[in-house]
mmCIF file of C-alpha atoms and ligand atoms in Angstrom:
data_model
loop_
_atom_site.group_PDB
_atom_site.id
_atom_site.type_symbol
_atom_site.label_atom_id
_atom_site.label_comp_id
_atom_site.label_asym_id
_atom_site.label_seq_id
_atom_site.Cartn_x
_atom_site.Cartn_y
_atom_site.Cartn_z
ATOM 1 C CA UNK A 1 -12.741 -16.814 4.709
ATOM 2 C CA UNK A 2 -9.825 -14.486 5.402
ATOM 3 C CA UNK A 3 -8.770 -12.124 2.635
ATOM 4 C CA UNK A 4 -5.302 -12.408 1.114
ATOM 5 C CA UNK A 5 -4.394 -9.182 2.926
ATOM 6 C CA UNK A 6 -5.487 -10.578 6.302
ATOM 7 C CA UNK A 7 -3.261 -13.578 5.581
ATOM 8 C CA UNK A 8 -0.411 -11.142 4.929
ATOM 9 C CA UNK A 9 -1.060 -9.315 8.227
ATOM 10 C CA UNK A 10 -1.106 -12.682 10.028
ATOM 11 C CA UNK A 11 2.159 -13.751 8.405
ATOM 12 C CA UNK A 12 0.542 -16.654 6.563
ATOM 13 C CA UNK A 13 1.546 -15.140 3.197
ATOM 14 C CA UNK A 14 4.871 -13.331 2.765
ATOM 15 C CA UNK A 15 5.066 -9.658 1.911
ATOM 16 C CA UNK A 16 7.541 -6.804 1.689
ATOM 17 C CA UNK A 17 6.428 -5.095 4.888
ATOM 18 C CA UNK A 18 7.164 -1.413 5.357
ATOM 19 C CA UNK A 19 5.201 -0.379 8.460
ATOM 20 C CA UNK A 20 2.732 -1.573 11.068
ATOM 21 C CA UNK A 21 0.945 -0.389 14.170
ATOM 22 C CA UNK A 22 -1.821 -1.887 16.279
ATOM 23 C CA UNK A 23 -4.563 -1.312 13.699
ATOM 24 C CA UNK A 24 -2.882 -0.679 10.340
ATOM 25 C CA UNK A 25 -0.320 -2.307 8.071
ATOM 26 C CA UNK A 26 1.679 -1.259 4.982
ATOM 27 C CA UNK A 27 3.549 -3.367 2.415
ATOM 28 C CA UNK A 28 4.790 -3.103 -1.145
ATOM 29 C CA UNK A 29 2.398 -3.843 -3.972
ATOM 30 C CA UNK A 30 3.636 -7.045 -5.588
ATOM 31 C CA UNK A 31 2.887 -5.665 -9.087
ATOM 32 C CA UNK A 32 4.160 -2.101 -8.754
ATOM 33 C CA UNK A 33 3.202 0.613 -11.209
ATOM 34 C CA UNK A 34 6.162 2.620 -9.855
ATOM 35 C CA UNK A 35 9.147 1.919 -7.627
ATOM 36 C CA UNK A 36 7.962 2.210 -4.011
ATOM 37 C CA UNK A 37 4.280 1.505 -4.807
ATOM 38 C CA UNK A 38 2.890 0.735 -1.359
ATOM 39 C CA UNK A 39 -0.445 -0.528 -0.062
ATOM 40 C CA UNK A 40 -1.832 0.702 3.259
ATOM 41 C CA UNK A 41 -4.590 -1.325 4.901
ATOM 42 C CA UNK A 42 -6.619 -1.527 8.089
ATOM 43 C CA UNK A 43 -6.113 -4.849 9.843
ATOM 44 C CA UNK A 44 -9.871 -5.138 10.187
ATOM 45 C CA UNK A 45 -11.495 -6.614 7.076
ATOM 46 C CA UNK A 46 -13.896 -4.388 5.200
ATOM 47 C CA UNK A 47 -14.248 -4.546 1.444
ATOM 48 C CA UNK A 48 -15.175 -0.906 0.818
ATOM 49 C CA UNK A 49 -13.291 2.104 2.162
ATOM 50 C CA UNK A 50 -16.445 4.211 2.434
ATOM 51 C CA UNK A 51 -18.054 1.570 4.639
ATOM 52 C CA UNK A 52 -15.332 1.835 7.291
ATOM 53 C CA UNK A 53 -16.394 3.235 10.635
ATOM 54 C CA UNK A 54 -15.213 6.823 11.098
ATOM 55 C CA UNK A 55 -12.432 6.015 13.543
ATOM 56 C CA UNK A 56 -10.916 3.400 11.211
ATOM 57 C CA UNK A 57 -11.363 5.639 8.157
ATOM 58 C CA UNK A 58 -9.573 8.567 9.816
ATOM 59 C CA UNK A 59 -6.946 6.327 11.410
ATOM 60 C CA UNK A 60 -6.185 4.702 8.055
ATOM 61 C CA UNK A 61 -5.586 8.085 6.452
ATOM 62 C CA UNK A 62 -3.401 9.334 9.312
ATOM 63 C CA UNK A 63 -1.352 6.135 9.087
ATOM 64 C CA UNK A 64 -1.153 6.487 5.268
ATOM 65 C CA UNK A 65 0.123 10.053 5.720
ATOM 66 C CA UNK A 66 3.006 8.787 7.854
ATOM 67 C CA UNK A 67 3.776 5.984 5.412
ATOM 68 C CA UNK A 68 3.671 8.454 2.480
ATOM 69 C CA UNK A 69 6.256 10.629 4.225
ATOM 70 C CA UNK A 70 8.519 7.605 4.593
ATOM 71 C CA UNK A 71 8.022 6.568 0.940
ATOM 72 C CA UNK A 72 8.839 10.113 -0.152
ATOM 73 C CA UNK A 73 12.090 10.052 1.823
ATOM 74 C CA UNK A 74 13.069 6.658 0.416
ATOM 75 C CA UNK A 75 12.117 7.129 -3.239
ATOM 76 C CA UNK A 76 13.102 10.251 -5.190
ATOM 77 C CA UNK A 77 9.900 11.642 -6.765
ATOM 78 C CA UNK A 78 7.862 14.813 -7.178
ATOM 79 C CA UNK A 79 5.190 13.723 -4.727
ATOM 80 C CA UNK A 80 3.234 10.701 -3.519
ATOM 81 C CA UNK A 81 -0.080 9.999 -5.192
ATOM 82 C CA UNK A 82 -2.954 8.310 -3.346
ATOM 83 C CA UNK A 83 -5.339 6.032 -5.221
ATOM 84 C CA UNK A 84 -8.194 3.824 -4.025
ATOM 85 C CA UNK A 85 -9.540 1.202 -6.425
ATOM 86 C CA UNK A 86 -10.361 -2.007 -4.587
ATOM 87 C CA UNK A 87 -11.757 -3.767 -7.649
ATOM 88 C CA UNK A 88 -9.492 -6.780 -7.236
ATOM 89 C CA UNK A 89 -8.873 -7.451 -3.537
ATOM 90 C CA UNK A 90 -11.926 -7.185 -1.237
ATOM 91 C CA UNK A 91 -10.005 -5.690 1.697
ATOM 92 C CA UNK A 92 -9.767 -1.895 1.879
ATOM 93 C CA UNK A 93 -6.410 -0.575 0.729
ATOM 94 C CA UNK A 94 -4.900 2.744 -0.248
ATOM 95 C CA UNK A 95 -2.287 2.730 -3.016
ATOM 96 C CA UNK A 96 0.592 5.146 -2.333
ATOM 97 C CA UNK A 97 2.504 5.757 -5.553
ATOM 98 C CA UNK A 98 5.656 7.836 -6.048
ATOM 99 C CA UNK A 99 4.885 10.226 -8.903
ATOM 100 C CA UNK A 100 7.032 11.988 -11.437
ATOM 101 C CA UNK A 101 4.408 12.194 -14.177
ATOM 102 C CA UNK A 102 0.713 11.458 -14.554
ATOM 103 C CA UNK A 103 1.339 8.170 -16.361
ATOM 104 C CA UNK A 104 2.925 6.792 -13.174
ATOM 105 C CA UNK A 105 -0.606 6.058 -11.927
ATOM 106 C CA UNK A 106 -1.688 4.242 -15.073
ATOM 107 C CA UNK A 107 -2.748 0.785 -13.862
ATOM 108 C CA UNK A 108 -3.182 -0.428 -17.444
ATOM 109 C CA UNK A 109 0.459 -0.124 -18.440
ATOM 110 C CA UNK A 110 2.812 -3.095 -17.909
ATOM 111 C CA UNK A 111 3.863 -3.428 -14.274
ATOM 112 C CA UNK A 112 7.478 -3.001 -13.226
ATOM 113 C CA UNK A 113 9.579 -6.122 -12.982
ATOM 114 C CA UNK A 114 11.684 -5.784 -9.833
ATOM 115 C CA UNK A 115 13.804 -8.530 -8.325
ATOM 116 C CA UNK A 116 13.211 -9.954 -4.870
ATOM 117 C CA UNK A 117 16.386 -8.181 -3.746
ATOM 118 C CA UNK A 118 15.196 -4.823 -5.158
ATOM 119 C CA UNK A 119 11.800 -5.193 -3.436
ATOM 120 C CA UNK A 120 13.531 -6.056 -0.143
ATOM 121 C CA UNK A 121 15.792 -3.017 -0.445
ATOM 122 C CA UNK A 122 12.899 -0.670 -1.235
ATOM 123 C CA UNK A 123 10.836 -2.020 1.681
ATOM 124 C CA UNK A 124 13.793 -1.723 4.061
ATOM 125 C CA UNK A 125 14.484 1.823 2.950
ATOM 126 C CA UNK A 126 10.857 2.905 3.473
ATOM 127 C CA UNK A 127 10.720 1.074 6.826
ATOM 128 C CA UNK A 128 13.881 2.850 7.975
ATOM 129 C CA UNK A 129 12.281 6.217 7.210
ATOM 130 C CA UNK A 130 8.979 5.402 8.912
HETATM 131 P P1 AMP B 1 -7.239 -3.263 -6.467
HETATM 132 O O1 AMP B 1 -8.076 -4.132 -5.562
HETATM 133 O O2 AMP B 1 -7.915 -3.006 -7.783
HETATM 134 O O3 AMP B 1 -6.815 -1.985 -5.773
HETATM 135 O O4 AMP B 1 -5.890 -4.066 -6.805
HETATM 136 C C1 AMP B 1 -5.270 -4.877 -5.831
HETATM 137 C C2 AMP B 1 -3.802 -4.574 -5.758
HETATM 138 O O5 AMP B 1 -3.233 -5.460 -4.804
HETATM 139 C C3 AMP B 1 -3.037 -4.767 -7.075
HETATM 140 O O6 AMP B 1 -2.256 -3.614 -7.347
HETATM 141 C C4 AMP B 1 -2.166 -5.998 -6.806
HETATM 142 O O7 AMP B 1 -0.926 -5.962 -7.478
HETATM 143 C C5 AMP B 1 -2.019 -5.965 -5.292
HETATM 144 N N1 AMP B 1 -1.814 -7.279 -4.698
HETATM 145 C C6 AMP B 1 -2.562 -8.386 -4.877
HETATM 146 N N2 AMP B 1 -2.071 -9.412 -4.158
HETATM 147 C C7 AMP B 1 -0.974 -8.943 -3.515
HETATM 148 C C8 AMP B 1 -0.007 -9.525 -2.627
HETATM 149 N N3 AMP B 1 -0.091 -10.806 -2.249
HETATM 150 N N4 AMP B 1 0.993 -8.741 -2.167
HETATM 151 C C9 AMP B 1 1.084 -7.448 -2.543
HETATM 152 N N5 AMP B 1 0.200 -6.832 -3.371
HETATM 153 C C10 AMP B 1 -0.797 -7.582 -3.858
#
């Protein structure tokens, strides 16, 4: 069965898309820990990042680097943090999180509540800078 992220790539489930190429895809995390919290995924399904073949692993990171640069231009912050958890969704993803302080990467704190319009604006702003 396809993962929820494959359904997003295929357009079967909506998302706030920020970037895409032939093999990789980026969209806003629906429960952001910070404004501009973005997920970067390979289109190919693999649960565990360290099980990716080398080409996909390197390609994912090069794509994430480009997305991070766009997030950094769109969202004022000190830098972009990169986190890999993968405990919830079994489809490799890198979290890119705009950081101003260490607590911005605390996944236990309450998530931000952003409106649909705010999420659309953030995604559009990152996409424009990609
Ligand atoms: P983890 O697998 O532990 O890295 O957590 C999965 C992440 O995916 C969480 O931060 C969720 O908020 C996010 N997530 C789950 N479903 C969606 C979705 N449909 N669209 C965007 N983000 C999602």
